[in-house]
Short mmCIF file of C-alpha atoms in Angstrom, two decimals:
data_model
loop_
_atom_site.label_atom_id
_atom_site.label_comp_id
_atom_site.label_asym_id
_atom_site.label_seq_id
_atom_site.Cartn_x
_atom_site.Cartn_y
_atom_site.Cartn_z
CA UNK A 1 -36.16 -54.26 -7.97
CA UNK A 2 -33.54 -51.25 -8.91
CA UNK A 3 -33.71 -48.27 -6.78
CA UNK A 4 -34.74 -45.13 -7.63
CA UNK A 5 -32.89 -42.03 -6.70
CA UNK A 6 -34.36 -39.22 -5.77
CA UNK A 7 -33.27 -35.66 -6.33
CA UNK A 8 -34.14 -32.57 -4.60
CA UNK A 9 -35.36 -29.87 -6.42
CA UNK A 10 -31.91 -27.37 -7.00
CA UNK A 11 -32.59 -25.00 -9.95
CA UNK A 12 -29.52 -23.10 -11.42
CA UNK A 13 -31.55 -19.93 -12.18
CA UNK A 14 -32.90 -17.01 -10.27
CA UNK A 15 -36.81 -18.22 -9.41
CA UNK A 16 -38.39 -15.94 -6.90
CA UNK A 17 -40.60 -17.88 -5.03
CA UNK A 18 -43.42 -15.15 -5.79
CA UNK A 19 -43.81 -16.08 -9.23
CA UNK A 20 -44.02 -20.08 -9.09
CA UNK A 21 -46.43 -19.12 -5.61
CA UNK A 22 -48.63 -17.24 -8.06
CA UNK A 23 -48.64 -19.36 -10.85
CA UNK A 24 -49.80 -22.12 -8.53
CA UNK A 25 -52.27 -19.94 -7.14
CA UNK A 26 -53.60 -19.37 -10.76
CA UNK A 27 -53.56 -23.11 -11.66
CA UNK A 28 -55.63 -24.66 -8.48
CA UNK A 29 -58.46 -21.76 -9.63
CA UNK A 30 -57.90 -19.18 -6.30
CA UNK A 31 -58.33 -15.18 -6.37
CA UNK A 32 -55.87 -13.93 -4.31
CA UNK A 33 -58.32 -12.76 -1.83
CA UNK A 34 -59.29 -16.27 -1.49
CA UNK A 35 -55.55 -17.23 -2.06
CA UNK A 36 -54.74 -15.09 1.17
CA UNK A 37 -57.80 -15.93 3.24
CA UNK A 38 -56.54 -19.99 2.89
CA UNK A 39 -52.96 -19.02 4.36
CA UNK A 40 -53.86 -16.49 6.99
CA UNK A 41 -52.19 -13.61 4.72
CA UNK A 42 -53.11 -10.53 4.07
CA UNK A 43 -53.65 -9.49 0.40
CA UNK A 44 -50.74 -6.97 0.94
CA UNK A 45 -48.51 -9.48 1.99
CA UNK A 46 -49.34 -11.76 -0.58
CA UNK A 47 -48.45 -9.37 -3.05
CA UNK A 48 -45.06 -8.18 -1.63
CA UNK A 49 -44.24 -12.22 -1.91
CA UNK A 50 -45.55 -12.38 -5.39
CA UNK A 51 -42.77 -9.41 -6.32
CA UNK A 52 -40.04 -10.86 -4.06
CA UNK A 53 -39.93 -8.20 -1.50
CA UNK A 54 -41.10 -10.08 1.30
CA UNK A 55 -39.35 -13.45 1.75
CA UNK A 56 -41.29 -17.10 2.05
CA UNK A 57 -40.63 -17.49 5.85
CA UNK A 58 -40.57 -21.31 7.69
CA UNK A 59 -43.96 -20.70 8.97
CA UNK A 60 -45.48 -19.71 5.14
CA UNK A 61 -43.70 -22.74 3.81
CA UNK A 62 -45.67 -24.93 6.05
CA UNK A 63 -49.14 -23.26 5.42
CA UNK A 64 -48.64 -23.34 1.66
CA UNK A 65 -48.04 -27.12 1.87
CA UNK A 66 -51.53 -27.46 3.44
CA UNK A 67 -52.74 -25.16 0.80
CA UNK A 68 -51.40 -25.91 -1.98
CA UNK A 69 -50.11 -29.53 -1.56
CA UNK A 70 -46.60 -29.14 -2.70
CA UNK A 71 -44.10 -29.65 0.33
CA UNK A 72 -42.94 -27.28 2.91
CA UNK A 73 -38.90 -28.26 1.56
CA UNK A 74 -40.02 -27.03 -2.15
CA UNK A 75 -40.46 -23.58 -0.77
CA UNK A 76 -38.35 -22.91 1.43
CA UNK A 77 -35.28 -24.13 -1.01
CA UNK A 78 -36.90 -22.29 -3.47
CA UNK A 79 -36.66 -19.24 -1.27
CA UNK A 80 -33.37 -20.19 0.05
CA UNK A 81 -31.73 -20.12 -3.70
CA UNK A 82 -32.92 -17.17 -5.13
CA UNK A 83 -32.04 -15.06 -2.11
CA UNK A 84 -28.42 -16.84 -2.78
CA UNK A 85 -28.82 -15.87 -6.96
CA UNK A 86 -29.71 -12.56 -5.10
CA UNK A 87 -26.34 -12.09 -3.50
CA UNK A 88 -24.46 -13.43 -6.08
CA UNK A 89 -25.66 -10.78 -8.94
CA UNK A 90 -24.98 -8.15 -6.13
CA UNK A 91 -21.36 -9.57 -6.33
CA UNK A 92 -20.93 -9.84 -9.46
CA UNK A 93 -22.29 -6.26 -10.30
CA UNK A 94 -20.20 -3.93 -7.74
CA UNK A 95 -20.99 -0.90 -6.63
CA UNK A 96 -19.68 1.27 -9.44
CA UNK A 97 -18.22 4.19 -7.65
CA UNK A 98 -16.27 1.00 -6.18
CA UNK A 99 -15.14 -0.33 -9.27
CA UNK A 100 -13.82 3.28 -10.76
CA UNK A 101 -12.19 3.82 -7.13
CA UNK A 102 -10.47 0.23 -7.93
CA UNK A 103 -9.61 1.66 -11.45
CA UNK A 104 -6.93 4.42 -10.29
CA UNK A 105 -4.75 2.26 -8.83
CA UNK A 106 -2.19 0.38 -10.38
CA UNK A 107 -3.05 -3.07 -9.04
CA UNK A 108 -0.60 -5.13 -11.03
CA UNK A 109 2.07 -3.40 -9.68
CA UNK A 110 0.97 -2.93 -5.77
CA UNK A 111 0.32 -6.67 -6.61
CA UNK A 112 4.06 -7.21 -8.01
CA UNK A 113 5.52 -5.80 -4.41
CA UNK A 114 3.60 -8.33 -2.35
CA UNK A 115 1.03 -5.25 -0.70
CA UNK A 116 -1.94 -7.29 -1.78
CA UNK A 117 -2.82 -10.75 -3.05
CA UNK A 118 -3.15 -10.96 -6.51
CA UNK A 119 -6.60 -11.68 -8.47
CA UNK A 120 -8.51 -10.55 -11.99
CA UNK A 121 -11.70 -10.39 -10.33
CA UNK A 122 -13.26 -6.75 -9.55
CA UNK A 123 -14.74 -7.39 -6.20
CA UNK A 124 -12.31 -9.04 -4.87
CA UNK A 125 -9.76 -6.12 -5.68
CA UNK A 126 -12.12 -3.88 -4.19
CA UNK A 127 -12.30 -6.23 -0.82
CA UNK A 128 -8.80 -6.64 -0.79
CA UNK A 129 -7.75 -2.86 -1.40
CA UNK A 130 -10.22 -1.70 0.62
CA UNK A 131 -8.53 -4.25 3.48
CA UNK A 132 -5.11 -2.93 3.05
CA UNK A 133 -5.86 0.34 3.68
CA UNK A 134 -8.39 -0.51 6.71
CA UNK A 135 -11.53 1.46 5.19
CA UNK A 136 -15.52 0.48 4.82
CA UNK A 137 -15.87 2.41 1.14
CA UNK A 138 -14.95 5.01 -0.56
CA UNK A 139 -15.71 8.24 1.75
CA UNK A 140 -13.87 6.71 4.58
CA UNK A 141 -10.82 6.34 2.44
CA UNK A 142 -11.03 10.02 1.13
CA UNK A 143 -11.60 10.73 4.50
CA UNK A 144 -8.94 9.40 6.00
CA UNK A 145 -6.32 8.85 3.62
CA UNK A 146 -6.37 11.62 1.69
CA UNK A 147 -6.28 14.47 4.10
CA UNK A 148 -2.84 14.85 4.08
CA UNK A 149 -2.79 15.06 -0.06
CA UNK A 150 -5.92 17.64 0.20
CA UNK A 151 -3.95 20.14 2.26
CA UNK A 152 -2.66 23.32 0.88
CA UNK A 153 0.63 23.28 -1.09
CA UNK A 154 0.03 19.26 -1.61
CA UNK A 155 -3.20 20.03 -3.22
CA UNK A 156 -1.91 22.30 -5.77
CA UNK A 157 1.59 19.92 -6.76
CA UNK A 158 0.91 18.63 -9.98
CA UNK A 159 3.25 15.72 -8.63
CA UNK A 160 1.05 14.95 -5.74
CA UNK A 161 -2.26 15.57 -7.56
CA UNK A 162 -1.68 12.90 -10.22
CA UNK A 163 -0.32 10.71 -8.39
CA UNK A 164 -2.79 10.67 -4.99
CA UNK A 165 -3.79 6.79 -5.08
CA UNK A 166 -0.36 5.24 -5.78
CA UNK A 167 0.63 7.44 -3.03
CA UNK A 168 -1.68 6.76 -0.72
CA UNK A 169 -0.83 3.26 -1.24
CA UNK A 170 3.03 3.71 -0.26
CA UNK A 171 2.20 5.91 2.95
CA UNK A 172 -0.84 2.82 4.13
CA UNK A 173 1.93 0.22 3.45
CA UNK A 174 4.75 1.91 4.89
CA UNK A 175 3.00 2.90 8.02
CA UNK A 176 1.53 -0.24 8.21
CA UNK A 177 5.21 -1.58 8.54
CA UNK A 178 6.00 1.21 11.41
CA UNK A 179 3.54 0.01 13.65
CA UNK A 180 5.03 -3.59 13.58
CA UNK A 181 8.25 -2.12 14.75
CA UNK A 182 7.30 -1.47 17.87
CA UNK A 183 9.33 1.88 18.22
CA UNK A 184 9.89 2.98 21.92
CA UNK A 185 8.31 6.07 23.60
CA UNK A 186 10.41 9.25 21.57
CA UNK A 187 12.91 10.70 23.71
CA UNK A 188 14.75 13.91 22.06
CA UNK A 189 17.83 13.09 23.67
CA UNK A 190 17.77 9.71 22.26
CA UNK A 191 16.86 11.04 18.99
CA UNK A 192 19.99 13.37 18.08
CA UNK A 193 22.47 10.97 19.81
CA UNK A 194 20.61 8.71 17.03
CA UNK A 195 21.46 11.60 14.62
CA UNK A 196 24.67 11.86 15.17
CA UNK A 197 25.28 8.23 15.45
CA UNK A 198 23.96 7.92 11.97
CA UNK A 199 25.86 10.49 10.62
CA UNK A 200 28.75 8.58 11.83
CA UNK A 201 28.01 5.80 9.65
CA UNK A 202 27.59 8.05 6.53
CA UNK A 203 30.90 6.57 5.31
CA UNK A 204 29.33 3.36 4.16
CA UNK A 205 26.79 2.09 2.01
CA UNK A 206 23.12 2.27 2.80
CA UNK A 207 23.14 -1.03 1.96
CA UNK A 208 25.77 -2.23 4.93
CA UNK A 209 23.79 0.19 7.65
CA UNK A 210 20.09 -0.09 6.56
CA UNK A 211 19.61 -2.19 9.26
CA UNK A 212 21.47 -0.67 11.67
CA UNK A 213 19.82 2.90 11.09
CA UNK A 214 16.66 1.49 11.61
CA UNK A 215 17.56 0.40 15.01
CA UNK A 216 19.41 3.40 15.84
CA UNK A 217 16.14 5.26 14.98
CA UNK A 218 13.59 2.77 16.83
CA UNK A 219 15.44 2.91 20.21
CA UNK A 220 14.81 6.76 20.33
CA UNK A 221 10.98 6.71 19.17
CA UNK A 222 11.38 7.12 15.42
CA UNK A 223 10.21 4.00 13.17
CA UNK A 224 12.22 4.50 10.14
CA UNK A 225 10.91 3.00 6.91
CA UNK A 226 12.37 2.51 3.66
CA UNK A 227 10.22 1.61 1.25
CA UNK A 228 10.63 2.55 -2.68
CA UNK A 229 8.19 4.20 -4.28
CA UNK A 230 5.81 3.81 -7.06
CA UNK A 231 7.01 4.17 -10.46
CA UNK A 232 6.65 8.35 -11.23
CA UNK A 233 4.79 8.94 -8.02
CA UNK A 234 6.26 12.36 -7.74
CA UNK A 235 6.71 12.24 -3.81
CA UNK A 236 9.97 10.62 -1.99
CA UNK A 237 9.16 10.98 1.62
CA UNK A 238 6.78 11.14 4.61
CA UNK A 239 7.33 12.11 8.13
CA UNK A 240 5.04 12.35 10.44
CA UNK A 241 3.87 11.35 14.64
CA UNK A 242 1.68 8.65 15.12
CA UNK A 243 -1.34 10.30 16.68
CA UNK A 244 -2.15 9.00 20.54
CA UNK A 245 1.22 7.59 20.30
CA UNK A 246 4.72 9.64 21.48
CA UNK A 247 6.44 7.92 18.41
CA UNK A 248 6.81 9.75 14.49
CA UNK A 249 7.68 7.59 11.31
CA UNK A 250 10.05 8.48 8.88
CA UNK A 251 9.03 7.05 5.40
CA UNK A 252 12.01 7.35 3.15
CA UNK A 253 11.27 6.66 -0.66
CA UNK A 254 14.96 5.75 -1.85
CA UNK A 255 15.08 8.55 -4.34
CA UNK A 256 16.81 8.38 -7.21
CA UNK A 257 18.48 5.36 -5.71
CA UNK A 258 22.03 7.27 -4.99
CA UNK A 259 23.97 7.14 -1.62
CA UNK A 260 23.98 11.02 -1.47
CA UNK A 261 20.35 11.42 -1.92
CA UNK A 262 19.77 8.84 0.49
CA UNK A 263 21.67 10.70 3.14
CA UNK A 264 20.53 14.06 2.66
CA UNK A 265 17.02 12.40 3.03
CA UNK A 266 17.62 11.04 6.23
CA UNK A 267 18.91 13.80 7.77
CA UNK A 268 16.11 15.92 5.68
CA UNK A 269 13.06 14.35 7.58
CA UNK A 270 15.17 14.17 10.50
CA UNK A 271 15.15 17.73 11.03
CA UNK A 272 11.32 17.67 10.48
CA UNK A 273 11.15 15.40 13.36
CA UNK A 274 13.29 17.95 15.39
CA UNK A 275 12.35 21.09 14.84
CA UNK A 276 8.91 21.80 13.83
CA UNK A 277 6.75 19.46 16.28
CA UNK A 278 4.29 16.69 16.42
CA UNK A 279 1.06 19.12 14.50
CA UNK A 280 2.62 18.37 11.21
CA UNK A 281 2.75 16.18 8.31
CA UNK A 282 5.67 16.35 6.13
CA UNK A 283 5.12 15.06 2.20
CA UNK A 284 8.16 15.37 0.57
CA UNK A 285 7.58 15.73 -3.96
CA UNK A 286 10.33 17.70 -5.90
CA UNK A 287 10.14 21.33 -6.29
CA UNK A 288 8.18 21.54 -2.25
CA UNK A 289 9.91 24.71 -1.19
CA UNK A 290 7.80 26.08 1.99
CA UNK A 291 9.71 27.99 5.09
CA UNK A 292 9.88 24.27 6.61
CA UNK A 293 11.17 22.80 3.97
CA UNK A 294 14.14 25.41 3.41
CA UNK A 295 15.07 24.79 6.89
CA UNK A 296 15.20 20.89 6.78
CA UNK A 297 17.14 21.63 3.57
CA UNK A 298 19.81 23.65 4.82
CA UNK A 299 19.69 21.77 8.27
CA UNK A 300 20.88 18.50 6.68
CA UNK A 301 23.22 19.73 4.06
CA UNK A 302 24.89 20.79 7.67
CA UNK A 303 24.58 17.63 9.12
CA UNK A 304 26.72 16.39 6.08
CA UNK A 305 28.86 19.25 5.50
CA UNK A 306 29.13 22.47 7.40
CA UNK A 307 28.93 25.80 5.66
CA UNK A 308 32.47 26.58 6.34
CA UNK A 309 34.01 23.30 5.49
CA UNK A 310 32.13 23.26 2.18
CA UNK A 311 32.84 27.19 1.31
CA UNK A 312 36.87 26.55 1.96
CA UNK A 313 36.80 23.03 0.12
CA UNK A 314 34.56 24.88 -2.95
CA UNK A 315 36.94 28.31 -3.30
CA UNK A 316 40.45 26.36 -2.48
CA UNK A 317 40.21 23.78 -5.35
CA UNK A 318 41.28 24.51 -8.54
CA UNK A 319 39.55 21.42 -10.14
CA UNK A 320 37.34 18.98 -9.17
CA UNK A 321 39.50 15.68 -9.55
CA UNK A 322 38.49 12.30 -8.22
CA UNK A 323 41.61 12.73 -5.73
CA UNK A 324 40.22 15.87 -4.40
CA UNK A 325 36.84 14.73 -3.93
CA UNK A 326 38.34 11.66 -1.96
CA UNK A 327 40.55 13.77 0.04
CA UNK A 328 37.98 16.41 1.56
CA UNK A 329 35.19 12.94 2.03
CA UNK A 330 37.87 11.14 4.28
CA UNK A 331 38.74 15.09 6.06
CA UNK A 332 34.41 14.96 6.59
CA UNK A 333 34.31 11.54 7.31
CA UNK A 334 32.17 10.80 4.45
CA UNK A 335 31.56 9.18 1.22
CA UNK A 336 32.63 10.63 -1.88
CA UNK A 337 29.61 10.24 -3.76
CA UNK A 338 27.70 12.76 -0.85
CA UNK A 339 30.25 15.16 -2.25
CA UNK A 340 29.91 14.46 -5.78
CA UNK A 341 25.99 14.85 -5.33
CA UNK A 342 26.35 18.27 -3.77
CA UNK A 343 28.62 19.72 -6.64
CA UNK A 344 26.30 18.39 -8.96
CA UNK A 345 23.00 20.03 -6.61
CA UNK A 346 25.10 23.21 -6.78
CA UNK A 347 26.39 22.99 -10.90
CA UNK A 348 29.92 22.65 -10.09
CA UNK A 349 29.83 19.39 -11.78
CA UNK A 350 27.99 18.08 -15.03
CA UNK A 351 26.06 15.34 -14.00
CA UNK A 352 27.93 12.61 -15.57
CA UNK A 353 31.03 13.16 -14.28
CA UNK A 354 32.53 11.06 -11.39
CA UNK A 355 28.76 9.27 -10.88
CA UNK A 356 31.18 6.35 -10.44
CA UNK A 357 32.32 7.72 -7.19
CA UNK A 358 28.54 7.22 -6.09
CA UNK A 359 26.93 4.53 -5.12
CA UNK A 360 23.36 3.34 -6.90
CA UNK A 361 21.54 1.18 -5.01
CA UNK A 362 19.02 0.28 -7.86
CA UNK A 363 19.78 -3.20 -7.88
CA UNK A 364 20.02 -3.65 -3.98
CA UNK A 365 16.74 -2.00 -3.15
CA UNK A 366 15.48 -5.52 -1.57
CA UNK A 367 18.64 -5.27 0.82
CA UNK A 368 17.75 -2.14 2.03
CA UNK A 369 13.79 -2.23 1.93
CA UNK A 370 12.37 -2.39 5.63
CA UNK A 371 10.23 -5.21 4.56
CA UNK A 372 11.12 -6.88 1.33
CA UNK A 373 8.77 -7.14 -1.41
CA UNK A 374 8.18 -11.53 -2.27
CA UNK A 375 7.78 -10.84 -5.76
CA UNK A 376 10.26 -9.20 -6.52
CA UNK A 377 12.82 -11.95 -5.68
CA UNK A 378 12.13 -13.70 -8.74
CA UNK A 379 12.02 -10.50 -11.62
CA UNK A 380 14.34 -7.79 -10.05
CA UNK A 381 16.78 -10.27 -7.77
CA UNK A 382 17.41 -13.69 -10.05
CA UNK A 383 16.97 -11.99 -13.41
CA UNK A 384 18.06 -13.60 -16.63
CA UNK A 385 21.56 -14.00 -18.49
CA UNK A 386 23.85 -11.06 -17.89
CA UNK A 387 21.29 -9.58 -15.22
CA UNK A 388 21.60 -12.49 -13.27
CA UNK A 389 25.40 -12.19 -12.88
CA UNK A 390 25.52 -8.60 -12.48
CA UNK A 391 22.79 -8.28 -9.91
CA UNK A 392 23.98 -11.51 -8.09
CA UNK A 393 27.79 -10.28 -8.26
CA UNK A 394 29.00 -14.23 -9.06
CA UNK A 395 26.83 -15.77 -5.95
CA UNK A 396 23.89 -17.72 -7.49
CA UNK A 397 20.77 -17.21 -4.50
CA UNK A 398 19.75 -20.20 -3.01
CA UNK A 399 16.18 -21.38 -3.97
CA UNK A 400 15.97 -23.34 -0.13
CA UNK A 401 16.86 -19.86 1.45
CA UNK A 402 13.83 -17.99 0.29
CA UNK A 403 11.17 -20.31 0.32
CA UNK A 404 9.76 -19.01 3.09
CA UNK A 405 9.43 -15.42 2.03
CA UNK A 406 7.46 -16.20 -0.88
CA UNK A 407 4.04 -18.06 -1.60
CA UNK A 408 4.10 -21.68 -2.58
CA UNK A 409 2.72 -20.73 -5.94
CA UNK A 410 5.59 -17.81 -6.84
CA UNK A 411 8.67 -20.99 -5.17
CA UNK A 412 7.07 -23.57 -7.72
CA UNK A 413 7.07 -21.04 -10.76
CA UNK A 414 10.93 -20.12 -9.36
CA UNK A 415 11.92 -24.17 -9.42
CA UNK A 416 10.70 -24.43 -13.42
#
């Protein structure tokens, strides 16, 4: 004789148990007052179970099998699913204020720079955004991360204003980063030998010292960061101390991706850092020009080139040559492209002429990133055709050697 299987009862619809519980009820000939009476229910509860607000419990199950005849296992999986179909449509139907939160970010391109795992589906951008910046909802993440953006001048920057979720995004990733540097207590001392130790290496390219810096900076208490920013976020840096904590982070944005910007930078936020104390937060966006600001301007244009030096080098040369540029950088112990950039800040220069003296670091921003992006190794680092030799300068990368900085799904798509 062939045996028969059985099956247990798994419907792939939403059933409350209330409705099949009161068509039964209906079918054996029972008023619910009756119905109720039978089970040891009250007629209230008996009606909250009928609409679904009151679940079938272990101990119901049982008495409606005595009742009713149909096993204990029939109700309670019956219960068990649709408070599973339940969750599932709460899911799949997000909390809208959620879902147009979600909406003003750029998530293909926070995606693209490795900040959060990639997906089409709505919740889980809202879990995993909502993760990355370390917030239950909405409110806590207005609460939190944009009170800085929500004070005074920052509020009123058009720059800043459009811009507030991409660059909330930059600051919660690149503070994120400063706490896994582990910078030691802040010492002042420390901090402008750092300084001046850094402005020793202004001579080279970011690229070459990058590392370097950041060390420089971490030994006196100062996690330096540099992290590019979103495409037309408006806003290039972020300074600020780490609250319970005698350290401050430096978030530099790479602006404009030229050796003299990323210099004068530096030594911008480094004078926040020194000279107007730990109660502030410092949100650098183009065309900021507060009392603070003015004075980190002029304080690193200093650092770089002294009033003096400049004023003598500006009213003593007749033209602006390549070889005069180059002899007044090696005099300052610079690079010529820091000079360039300041005759072009100042209009001596029209900005196309000797930009070749400068370095851009456009093409080397995963060199000098703190912590380099996994995505981008495949569309901004091996490139195609003629980008592929230019970015790799003649040395082709080796697939092996990056492996491990990228996920097994991005190495595979890199090896077709």
């Amino acid at each position: 004789m062939k045996a028969i299987r059985k099956f247990s009862f798994q419907p792939d619809y939403a059933v409350a148990p209330g409705a099949t519980l009161e068509e039964t009820m209906e079918t054996l000939g029972f008023t619910q007052r009756d119905f109720a009476r039978r089970l040891g229910l009250t007629v209230q509860s008996l009606n909250r179970i009928f609409k679904g607000q009151q679940p079938v419990t272990s101990e119901t199950a049982v008495k409606l099998e005595r009742v009713t005849g149909t096993p204990a296992a029939f109700w309670n999986n019956l219960e068990a699913h649709y408070r599973q179909q339940l969750q599932k449509a709460e899911v799949a139907a997000p909390d809208s204020k959620l879902v147009t939160w979600v909406q003003q970010f750029d998530y293909a391109r926070i995606t693209s720079l490795g900040w959060v795992a990639a997906t089409r589906k709505i919740d889980e951008k809202i879990e995993r955004l909502l993760a990355f910046f370390g917030v239950a909802g909405v409110a806590e993440w207005e609460a939190t991360h944009l009170s800085t953006l929500n004070q005074g001048a920052y509020r009123r920057a058009a720059a800043v204003k459009e811009h507030r979720p991409e660059t909330t995004a930059w600051i919660q990733r690149g503070m994120t980063i400063a706490r896994g540097m582990a910078p030691v207590e802040y010492d002042v001392a420390r901090f402008k030998e750092a300084v001046e130790k850094a402005r020793a290496l202004a001579t080279e390219s970011p690229i070459a010292v990058a590392r370097q810096l950041e060390e420089l900076y971490r030994q006196a208490g100062v996690a330096l960061v540099f992290l590019d920013t979103l495409p037309g976020m408006g806003v290039h840096a972020f300074t600020r101390w780490i609250k319970g904590r005698n350290t401050a982070v430096i978030l530099h944005g790479l602006r404009h991706k030229t050796n003299d910007l990323f210099w004068f930078d530096l030594f911008h936020e480094s004078a926040h850092i020194l000279l107007h104390g730990r109660s502030h937060e410092f949100l650098e966006y183009d065309g900021s020009q507060s009392p603070r600001e003015v004075e980190a301007n002029h304080w690193a244009g200093q650092r770089l080139i002294s009033d003096g030096d400049w004023k003598q080098f500006v009213t003593s040369t007749a033209s602006f040559t390549a070889a005069a540029i180059g002899a007044f950088a090696t005099k300052q112990q610079l690079h010529p492209g820091i000079v360039v950039g300041r005759l072009q800040k100042e209009k001596r220069l029209r900005p196309d002429r000797h930009v070749t003296l400068k370095i851009f670091l456009t093409h080397d921003i995963e060199a000098i990133t703190t912590s380099p992006a996994r995505q981008r190794i495949r569309s901004d680092r091996l490139g195609t055709g003629a980008a592929f030799i230019r970015r790799n300068r003649g040395s082709v990368p080796n697939l092996e050697s990056i492996r491990d900085s990228i996920t097994a799904d991005e190495y595979a798509d890199l090896r077709r």
